[in-house]
XYZ file of C-alpha atoms in Angstrom:
689
model
C 80.953 139.481 37.965
C 79.766 139.308 41.574
C 81.964 140.533 44.380
C 83.039 138.062 47.042
C 82.326 138.760 50.687
C 85.302 140.188 52.590
C 87.557 137.455 53.960
C 87.232 138.989 57.422
C 83.698 140.388 57.779
C 84.657 142.197 60.994
C 87.522 143.983 59.251
C 86.904 144.539 55.500
C 90.325 145.980 54.716
C 93.563 144.790 53.175
C 95.650 143.143 55.863
C 99.241 144.263 56.238
C 101.417 142.752 58.958
C 102.573 139.233 59.642
C 104.046 136.718 62.069
C 104.764 138.199 65.474
C 106.504 136.224 68.220
C 106.380 138.429 71.334
C 107.210 135.527 73.671
C 110.762 135.650 72.300
C 111.033 139.082 73.920
C 109.397 138.176 77.211
C 112.448 139.267 79.210
C 112.507 142.682 77.534
C 108.859 143.831 77.515
C 109.905 147.348 76.600
C 110.416 145.951 73.095
C 106.668 145.262 72.943
C 105.911 148.968 73.310
C 108.515 149.788 70.695
C 106.855 147.264 68.370
C 103.542 149.082 68.726
C 105.198 152.340 67.712
C 106.937 150.717 64.768
C 103.792 148.932 63.574
C 102.094 152.285 63.090
C 105.099 153.673 61.217
C 105.127 150.584 58.983
C 101.404 151.062 58.245
C 100.689 147.578 59.578
C 97.212 146.700 60.834
C 97.525 142.963 61.611
C 99.689 140.542 63.538
C 99.559 136.738 63.513
C 100.420 135.316 66.917
C 100.754 132.029 68.744
C 102.093 129.908 65.880
C 104.953 128.355 67.856
C 103.912 129.376 71.360
C 102.734 126.093 72.868
C 105.657 125.736 75.288
C 104.944 129.273 76.544
C 101.178 128.864 76.681
C 101.308 125.487 78.456
C 104.743 125.206 80.118
C 103.607 122.133 82.054
C 100.811 119.719 81.294
C 97.541 121.353 82.267
C 99.273 124.509 83.525
C 98.553 127.506 81.313
C 100.130 130.923 81.056
C 98.402 133.438 78.800
C 100.035 136.541 80.226
C 102.064 137.389 77.114
C 99.195 136.726 74.733
C 96.735 138.653 76.910
C 99.046 141.653 77.022
C 99.779 141.709 73.300
C 96.195 141.083 72.182
C 95.240 144.171 74.172
C 98.200 146.262 73.016
C 97.655 145.503 69.331
C 93.955 146.353 69.536
C 94.596 149.542 71.483
C 96.991 150.583 68.726
C 94.454 150.017 65.974
C 95.526 146.532 64.899
C 93.839 143.162 64.565
C 95.046 139.630 65.286
C 94.891 136.295 63.507
C 95.451 133.775 66.284
C 97.211 130.501 65.539
C 96.769 127.042 66.970
C 100.210 125.830 68.114
C 100.107 122.207 66.925
C 103.058 122.590 64.541
C 105.640 122.445 67.347
C 104.806 120.601 70.543
C 106.445 121.327 73.924
C 109.200 119.069 75.249
C 107.151 117.785 78.162
C 104.587 116.353 75.752
C 107.144 114.362 73.778
C 108.897 113.205 76.952
C 105.771 111.982 78.729
C 103.987 110.637 75.639
C 106.644 109.370 73.205
C 103.918 107.773 71.070
C 103.084 111.250 69.721
C 106.369 111.348 67.782
C 106.673 110.092 64.247
C 108.477 107.153 62.770
C 110.413 108.095 59.664
C 110.465 106.172 56.388
C 113.240 103.939 57.761
C 110.763 102.896 60.484
C 112.941 104.605 63.087
C 111.448 106.631 65.933
C 112.186 110.313 65.557
C 113.455 112.252 68.536
C 112.135 115.570 69.764
C 113.296 117.738 66.864
C 112.487 120.647 64.540
C 108.729 120.905 64.047
C 105.877 118.893 62.550
C 107.243 115.589 63.761
C 104.005 114.574 65.459
C 102.009 111.507 64.480
C 98.705 112.718 62.978
C 96.995 109.478 64.038
C 98.058 109.631 67.690
C 94.972 109.821 69.961
C 97.138 111.373 72.665
C 98.442 114.126 70.406
C 94.994 114.861 69.033
C 93.628 115.123 72.565
C 96.381 117.488 73.698
C 95.837 119.626 70.600
C 92.097 119.682 71.271
C 92.686 120.908 74.812
C 95.026 123.766 73.898
C 92.878 124.787 70.901
C 89.653 124.831 72.881
C 91.342 126.715 75.704
C 92.587 129.377 73.284
C 89.247 129.660 71.505
C 87.304 129.894 74.756
C 89.609 132.585 76.107
C 89.851 134.825 73.047
C 86.611 134.225 71.112
C 85.188 137.541 72.268
C 88.349 139.603 72.131
C 87.819 142.600 69.811
C 91.260 142.153 68.226
C 90.515 138.628 66.958
C 89.463 138.403 63.292
C 90.462 134.862 62.314
C 92.246 131.596 63.059
C 95.487 130.255 61.603
C 95.560 126.466 61.950
C 99.000 125.092 62.828
C 101.764 126.087 60.405
C 102.691 124.611 57.019
C 101.306 121.112 57.575
C 103.594 118.524 56.019
C 105.435 115.233 56.234
C 104.355 111.653 56.865
C 104.466 109.219 59.764
C 105.223 105.519 59.225
C 104.387 104.248 62.714
C 102.097 101.290 63.341
C 99.212 103.622 64.264
C 99.420 105.300 60.852
C 99.974 101.976 59.081
C 96.790 100.625 60.658
C 94.894 103.774 59.699
C 96.198 103.292 56.154
C 94.856 99.734 56.101
C 91.471 100.954 57.294
C 91.543 103.638 54.601
C 92.328 101.029 51.927
C 89.602 98.673 53.166
C 87.054 101.464 52.980
C 88.219 102.400 49.477
C 88.422 98.931 47.920
C 86.027 96.881 50.048
C 87.955 93.631 49.687
C 91.543 92.487 49.429
C 90.701 90.861 46.091
C 89.671 94.217 44.630
C 92.829 95.851 45.978
C 94.974 93.143 44.391
C 93.231 93.670 41.092
C 93.587 97.460 41.157
C 97.225 97.323 42.260
C 98.218 94.552 39.789
C 99.873 92.573 42.571
C 100.350 89.365 40.598
C 103.479 91.093 39.357
C 106.485 89.677 41.292
C 104.075 87.550 43.384
C 103.118 90.597 45.431
C 99.542 89.485 46.007
C 98.262 90.289 49.494
C 96.195 87.730 51.380
C 94.830 90.297 53.830
C 94.937 94.011 54.535
C 97.108 93.218 57.561
C 100.022 92.422 55.223
C 100.116 95.924 53.739
C 102.769 98.377 54.886
C 103.404 101.960 53.834
C 105.964 102.292 51.007
C 109.350 102.860 52.647
C 112.235 103.354 50.203
C 114.977 101.547 52.135
C 113.100 98.954 54.143
C 109.737 98.420 52.431
C 107.805 98.044 49.188
C 108.053 100.834 46.623
C 107.550 99.041 43.282
C 103.747 98.774 43.385
C 102.651 102.054 41.859
C 99.089 101.796 43.154
C 100.481 101.485 46.694
C 102.731 104.531 46.241
C 99.869 106.637 44.916
C 97.361 105.558 47.564
C 99.879 106.234 50.330
C 100.269 109.818 49.072
C 96.485 110.169 49.081
C 96.255 108.731 52.572
C 98.938 111.044 53.976
C 97.044 114.022 52.553
C 93.713 112.707 53.845
C 94.955 111.970 57.378
C 96.463 115.461 57.521
C 93.145 116.953 56.393
C 91.429 114.867 59.075
C 93.866 116.196 61.689
C 93.158 119.742 60.503
C 89.402 119.145 60.678
C 89.821 118.095 64.310
C 91.614 121.392 64.937
C 88.794 123.290 63.237
C 86.186 121.491 65.355
C 87.989 122.456 68.559
C 88.232 126.120 67.564
C 84.658 126.341 66.306
C 83.320 124.950 69.569
C 83.829 128.471 70.946
C 84.612 130.833 68.046
C 82.871 131.638 64.757
C 85.784 133.549 63.233
C 86.983 132.305 59.810
C 89.731 129.664 59.686
C 92.620 128.956 57.342
C 96.032 127.319 57.262
C 99.132 128.572 55.490
C 99.968 126.398 52.490
C 103.238 126.217 50.590
C 102.450 126.778 46.937
C 103.265 123.774 44.772
C 104.450 121.633 47.699
C 104.046 118.007 46.631
C 103.487 116.438 50.039
C 99.778 117.289 50.243
C 96.812 117.876 47.967
C 95.816 121.414 48.866
C 92.555 121.250 46.931
C 91.241 118.883 49.610
C 92.382 121.316 52.304
C 90.667 124.247 50.590
C 87.280 122.533 50.843
C 87.467 122.686 54.645
C 88.772 126.245 54.971
C 86.868 129.521 54.980
C 89.579 131.019 52.800
C 92.817 129.814 51.219
C 96.137 131.256 52.306
C 99.652 130.742 51.033
C 103.283 131.446 51.854
C 104.874 133.140 48.841
C 108.656 133.347 48.589
C 109.686 134.132 45.005
C 113.300 133.838 43.907
C 114.323 137.225 42.551
C 117.648 135.836 41.381
C 115.816 134.539 38.296
C 115.375 138.125 37.059
C 112.457 140.540 37.340
C 110.467 139.291 34.325
C 110.700 135.588 35.217
C 110.036 136.189 38.888
C 106.959 138.289 38.132
C 105.581 135.498 35.936
C 106.275 132.975 38.686
C 104.403 135.125 41.219
C 101.481 135.408 38.812
C 101.330 131.656 38.206
C 101.448 130.817 41.913
C 98.896 133.504 42.790
C 96.464 132.300 40.134
C 96.923 128.758 41.459
C 96.003 129.985 44.949
C 93.037 131.972 43.675
C 91.773 128.869 41.914
C 91.655 126.847 45.117
C 88.218 128.195 46.040
C 86.633 128.985 42.673
C 88.163 132.430 42.289
C 87.696 133.653 45.851
C 90.504 136.027 46.867
C 93.216 134.394 48.931
C 95.449 135.624 51.727
C 99.221 135.922 51.419
C 100.033 134.671 54.912
C 103.811 134.878 54.578
C 106.230 136.696 52.312
C 109.743 137.956 52.930
C 110.397 141.620 53.703
C 113.888 141.727 52.290
C 115.806 138.493 52.074
C 114.437 134.940 52.162
C 116.755 132.377 53.751
C 114.782 129.259 52.848
C 115.079 126.806 49.978
C 117.765 128.547 47.930
C 121.490 128.049 47.543
C 122.118 131.781 47.549
C 120.085 134.686 48.820
C 119.063 137.563 46.570
C 118.145 140.902 48.097
C 115.193 142.640 46.433
C 115.517 146.107 45.013
C 113.122 148.800 46.253
C 111.058 148.446 43.094
C 110.956 144.657 43.317
C 109.692 144.726 46.908
C 106.777 146.987 45.931
C 106.122 145.192 42.642
C 105.964 141.832 44.437
C 103.215 143.096 46.743
C 101.203 144.779 43.980
C 101.617 141.712 41.787
C 100.049 139.390 44.374
C 97.179 141.826 44.899
C 96.595 142.108 41.139
C 96.220 138.337 40.891
C 93.797 137.978 43.793
C 95.460 138.407 47.182
C 93.612 140.461 49.801
C 96.622 140.827 52.083
C 100.366 141.238 52.228
C 101.649 139.586 55.378
C 105.258 138.858 56.227
C 107.416 136.357 57.927
C 108.423 137.936 60.089
C 107.772 141.139 62.036
C 110.945 141.197 64.154
C 114.070 139.081 63.658
C 114.851 136.677 66.474
C 118.336 136.676 67.968
C 119.062 132.979 67.598
C 118.192 129.602 66.082
C 117.150 128.597 62.595
C 115.526 131.740 61.184
C 117.528 134.474 62.850
C 118.699 135.808 59.476
C 115.355 135.505 57.674
C 114.019 138.791 56.357
C 111.937 140.826 58.801
C 110.279 144.196 58.941
C 112.356 145.067 62.025
C 116.009 144.051 61.749
C 118.372 143.263 64.623
C 119.281 146.936 64.364
C 115.793 147.635 65.711
C 115.043 151.024 64.147
C 112.782 152.331 61.383
C 115.480 153.951 59.222
C 116.303 150.842 57.187
C 115.597 150.337 53.509
C 113.421 147.267 54.142
C 111.320 149.014 56.792
C 110.739 151.997 54.512
C 109.679 149.711 51.650
C 107.242 147.865 53.932
C 105.812 151.200 55.029
C 105.262 152.149 51.374
C 103.443 148.873 50.725
C 101.191 149.706 53.662
C 100.451 153.149 52.242
C 99.370 151.543 48.972
C 97.144 148.942 50.630
C 95.380 151.570 52.735
C 94.024 153.055 49.502
C 92.701 149.778 48.094
C 89.710 149.007 50.324
C 87.478 148.978 47.253
C 89.520 146.107 45.790
C 88.793 143.806 48.758
C 86.584 140.931 47.621
C 86.893 141.625 43.897
C 87.796 138.759 41.580
C 89.653 138.097 38.339
C 87.644 137.014 35.293
C 89.370 134.548 32.970
C 88.401 132.877 29.714
C 91.334 130.458 29.936
C 92.105 127.751 32.477
C 95.134 125.516 32.984
C 94.827 122.396 35.103
C 97.273 121.503 37.854
C 96.502 118.165 39.480
C 98.667 117.004 42.374
C 97.601 113.353 42.129
C 98.796 113.258 38.532
C 102.159 114.643 39.581
C 102.356 112.011 42.338
C 101.588 109.266 39.833
C 104.160 110.474 37.319
C 106.827 110.561 39.995
C 105.712 107.198 41.371
C 106.120 105.615 37.953
C 109.568 107.098 37.502
C 111.563 103.904 38.012
C 110.143 102.264 34.907
C 108.842 105.165 32.845
C 111.731 107.590 33.181
C 109.264 110.328 34.038
C 110.316 111.529 37.470
C 109.730 115.137 38.422
C 112.839 116.330 36.567
C 111.874 114.532 33.383
C 108.082 114.501 33.048
C 108.057 118.261 32.603
C 104.770 118.589 34.496
C 105.359 121.929 36.180
C 107.413 123.199 33.253
C 104.602 122.303 30.856
C 101.986 124.085 32.971
C 104.229 127.138 33.300
C 104.975 127.192 29.552
C 101.300 127.443 28.636
C 100.655 129.885 31.465
C 103.460 132.152 30.254
C 102.220 131.924 26.661
C 98.878 133.473 27.649
C 100.573 135.734 30.200
C 102.788 137.448 27.621
C 99.672 138.352 25.641
C 98.041 139.696 28.816
C 95.293 137.075 28.798
C 94.278 136.258 32.396
C 94.409 132.574 33.276
C 92.873 130.523 36.061
C 94.797 127.532 37.403
C 92.161 124.958 38.305
C 91.554 121.358 39.355
C 89.723 118.575 37.564
C 86.664 119.031 39.805
C 86.143 122.637 38.733
C 83.643 123.863 36.151
C 85.189 123.805 32.667
C 82.132 125.202 30.890
C 82.814 128.836 31.820
C 86.116 128.853 29.901
C 86.732 129.273 26.196
C 90.040 127.386 26.447
C 91.125 124.651 28.866
C 94.696 123.330 28.887
C 95.309 119.879 30.368
C 98.799 119.602 31.816
C 100.300 116.132 31.187
C 97.047 114.368 32.226
C 98.665 110.974 32.752
C 95.909 109.833 35.159
C 92.423 109.814 33.661
C 89.136 108.620 35.131
C 86.140 107.758 32.966
C 84.135 110.550 34.606
C 86.819 113.122 33.764
C 87.001 111.788 30.204
C 83.232 112.257 29.840
C 83.522 115.774 31.263
C 86.182 116.643 28.664
C 84.061 115.302 25.821
C 81.032 117.277 26.939
C 83.148 120.412 27.236
C 84.441 120.141 23.664
C 81.077 119.048 22.258
C 79.617 122.230 23.716
C 82.098 124.386 21.836
C 85.109 124.455 24.118
C 88.711 124.469 22.939
C 90.761 121.797 24.703
C 94.551 121.537 24.545
C 96.162 118.401 25.912
C 99.763 117.283 26.013
C 101.948 114.236 25.883
C 101.152 111.344 28.268
C 97.406 111.928 28.083
C 95.143 109.295 29.678
C 97.822 106.645 30.054
C 96.493 105.142 33.302
C 93.428 105.050 35.532
C 93.132 106.361 39.089
C 95.188 103.498 40.569
C 97.915 103.835 37.929
C 96.814 100.836 35.880
C 97.583 101.399 32.209
C 94.621 101.474 29.865
C 94.268 98.721 27.283
C 93.387 99.513 23.707
C 95.817 102.354 23.173
C 96.606 105.841 24.415
C 94.789 108.153 24.947
C 92.752 105.744 27.051
C 89.454 106.090 28.930
C 87.632 106.356 25.598
C 89.357 109.575 24.541
C 90.802 108.407 21.218
C 87.788 109.801 19.334
C 88.045 113.153 21.130
C 91.631 113.646 19.962
C 91.307 111.580 16.797
C 94.627 109.777 17.192
C 96.596 107.034 18.888
C 100.013 107.302 20.512
C 102.247 104.499 19.268
C 105.469 105.120 21.226
C 107.004 107.611 23.638
C 110.544 108.765 22.959
C 112.458 110.660 25.649
C 115.685 112.616 25.640
C 118.177 113.638 28.251
C 116.809 116.850 29.716
C 118.246 118.380 32.896
C 121.342 116.298 33.621
C 122.764 115.542 37.044
C 125.358 118.274 36.737
C 122.714 120.843 35.848
C 123.641 121.198 32.174
C 120.803 121.248 29.663
C 120.841 118.935 26.667
C 118.298 119.674 23.935
C 117.655 116.715 21.695
C 118.476 117.057 18.006
C 114.823 116.587 17.123
C 112.549 119.606 16.632
C 109.038 120.526 15.548
C 108.072 122.652 12.552
C 104.999 124.850 13.100
C 103.778 127.728 10.931
C 107.043 127.847 9.028
C 109.278 127.977 12.095
C 111.288 125.294 13.849
C 111.196 124.766 17.620
C 113.626 122.453 19.447
C 112.276 119.756 21.722
C 113.440 119.401 25.295
C 112.529 115.998 26.690
C 109.660 113.892 25.332
C 108.419 113.168 21.816
C 105.516 110.819 21.080
C 105.194 108.914 17.834
C 101.534 109.371 16.892
C 99.178 107.609 14.490
C 96.408 110.006 13.343
C 92.856 108.847 12.773
C 90.487 111.781 12.266
C 92.908 114.447 13.521
C 95.096 116.411 11.164
C 98.634 117.521 11.928
C 99.397 121.229 12.233
C 103.060 120.658 13.213
C 105.586 117.966 12.303
C 108.800 116.503 13.653
C 111.936 117.472 11.746
C 114.492 114.969 13.030
C 115.131 111.372 14.051
C 113.636 108.434 12.168
C 110.104 109.834 12.563
C 110.876 113.140 10.813
C 107.795 114.299 8.919
C 105.368 112.598 11.283
C 102.719 114.725 12.948
C 103.571 116.220 16.344
C 100.737 118.689 17.073
C 97.224 117.722 16.025
C 93.841 119.397 15.742
C 90.569 117.469 15.817
C 87.024 118.787 15.468
C 84.599 117.247 17.943
C 81.043 118.456 18.227
C 81.009 122.252 18.267
C 84.566 122.510 19.590
C 88.122 121.432 18.911
C 90.711 119.328 20.694
C 94.434 119.942 20.224
C 97.025 117.327 21.132
C 100.669 118.319 21.659
C 102.706 115.124 21.721
C 106.015 116.580 22.844
C 107.749 118.690 25.470
C 108.961 122.126 24.449
C 110.463 125.102 26.254
C 107.515 127.399 25.545
C 108.147 129.235 22.274
C 105.868 126.939 20.278
C 103.161 127.278 22.929
C 103.313 131.040 22.451
C 102.843 130.643 18.699
C 99.860 128.327 19.169
C 98.315 130.590 21.792
C 98.591 133.678 19.551
C 96.675 131.782 16.869
C 93.935 130.868 19.341
C 93.746 134.422 20.713
C 93.045 135.705 17.206
C 90.564 132.951 16.334
C 88.597 133.177 19.585
C 88.787 136.927 20.093
C 90.375 136.654 23.522
C 90.978 140.094 24.960
C 93.356 141.630 27.472
C 91.741 143.312 30.511
C 92.317 146.790 29.040
C 92.271 148.005 25.473
C 95.572 149.859 25.665
C 98.837 149.866 23.787
C 101.859 148.817 25.809
C 105.454 147.770 25.381
C 106.491 144.168 25.832
C 107.121 143.432 29.480
C 104.069 145.300 30.773
C 101.531 143.072 32.514
C 97.886 144.106 32.857
C 95.431 142.509 35.266
C 91.915 143.494 36.241
C 90.041 142.859 39.466
C 86.309 143.390 39.291
C 83.037 142.824 41.056
C 79.530 144.334 41.171
C 80.387 146.812 38.434
C 83.645 147.980 40.012
C 86.832 147.718 37.964
C 90.430 148.044 39.117
C 93.277 147.811 36.607
C 96.840 146.930 37.580
C 99.383 147.987 34.950
C 102.826 146.683 35.917
C 106.224 147.101 34.311
C 107.848 143.748 35.012
C 111.204 144.565 33.494
C 114.407 146.309 34.468
C 113.988 149.221 32.066
C 111.449 151.952 31.322
C 108.308 150.966 29.419
C 105.591 153.011 27.718
C 101.835 152.562 27.637
C 99.080 154.502 25.897
C 95.712 154.511 27.649
C 92.541 154.233 25.575
C 90.550 156.647 27.758
C 90.752 158.634 30.957
C 91.121 156.685 34.188
C 91.519 157.679 37.810
C 94.762 156.806 39.569
C 93.598 154.987 42.700
C 96.719 155.925 44.657
C 96.782 159.644 43.848
C 93.197 160.401 42.875
C 94.398 162.132 39.703
C 92.952 161.693 36.231
C 95.273 159.766 33.905
C 95.099 159.502 30.108
C 97.227 159.178 27.008
C 100.851 158.096 26.978
C 102.471 157.148 30.275
C 106.014 156.029 31.083
C 106.559 153.414 33.763
C 110.000 153.133 35.390
C 111.522 149.705 35.915
C 109.264 147.752 38.312
C 106.841 150.681 38.169
C 103.067 150.301 38.202
C 99.760 152.107 37.993
C 96.552 151.113 39.761
C 93.653 152.616 37.827
C 89.871 152.588 37.903
C 87.048 153.715 35.642
C 84.478 153.500 38.443
C 82.034 156.366 38.560
């Protein structure tokens, strides 16, 4: 496996640092010098600056003040650090909104938003784009040659939609370019339903839940695509402004499985993918570790296995998105960092370096607390992470080789949610993310590395590909799947396969559509669904279940009634009026096989199926060692170099027995035989010469 080039060619090391907001301490510059001292003690070598600094950098239109940034760029470099510089488009200054109100968004009620929070700009606004161009070019021109600069951070967590007339008109232009004529749009959107036929593109409005159209599924889906595309276009304009003066690599911090944007389209424009990772440790060590692995593999898959950057994580507590806040143990803080590295991250960066005194995120975890000293538990843990990363330069640029891939397609998730009103398959009920995670965890528990990929990626390099609830299906994707299986691949697909085309029009002639009935050798006759997560949070398993290999597994949401053709059933339903009917099918096709799982299940049956496939296909873990359950093994490799991460992802001691002698990367010592890992403990080993 070839090694990837370092993300930052000028600085081929693991980055350790994070968001730094020195302008918040402008009135107490002595804190800046203290920060330099503390950065060294925390073993940090990077700071990300300028993310929300626009009002400081340009306090009045056309009047710039770079004094703080100049000072800190110099200080960080003089103290051995490097800087990723941000463009400040995520939060505009007050003067801009006051003088040019057209830059502000309209919300989905078609009401003008006031100056508020962040990311409330209109991405179509020529004025806003011009003001962003000016500040971005000014920053790039000023700092392009600064020795501290290693890369660019575009805006911050792009997100949201604008419903103003500018965006509506851009949407119409987008639709006209896509469909060519209003007649074709009417056909693809099925607008004869409820007399919703459009006579011209001018009649089309964005879908607005309380004041507009939301019952045309093609409209809902295309609007999601447009919002993602216009945001990508806005980002490309930012990239163009920066690259007019600087050749440093660019990225933007994404938000994991955020459904507002299609990050695969963003990744195509970026030099490297970066993500904000905030796991919920309240779910328990084992579950949280699996969640980190799944998200990290998703990020690594954004650019065909290239290592990604963890742009934000929480040192200590995370205040966002959770009803209660769980403090990490010492072991969990270190395990979280090592876990992300094991799955492909070439950095551990934090939000944030120093806690602010006021406003929204004043209690968010930070390396430096309000207390301001280094003798805190969190600071000491961060320092230990830095010590580890300093010894991993050889890992930079290495990849993770996988024989298994699981698809995660954002457009499919949009379509499933957009069809919720009539299909009953909203995000809580279609099981999309739960289904993907269930298969991921099934391979994970057997220590089989897994890539999380998109439909555009190369399937041929995998022995097994799992399609996650592939409700949307194009003819080209259907042909790709057939060729993959004909060539010897093993394909697993799930309920709601190939129900509709790319504009959410249902296929005629039966499901699976798009000509896939011969691949799976069956036809879906009906779709039964059961109450799954209820409003009050209780879980209701249906009485139906599936029998597989002599065991019975309860269902959890969806059960399809299937008519086999050439496929044969390897599992059967045990309840309801269709008891005895096939539920899981296997069909030979060319040199490969296609499996069809016509039901939703919590994951135990997936584990049983996966263990069968592991034995049949000879899938191997990254190391040939014996280990207790709860120990995860991952390997990063490239150009003949191998690094093994052996992690105890439980709350109790675990044992492993090594198959040969390795070198402990962190201590330099030779390691062999039986080893005991404490809870959350880990080893980083190599067999490099």
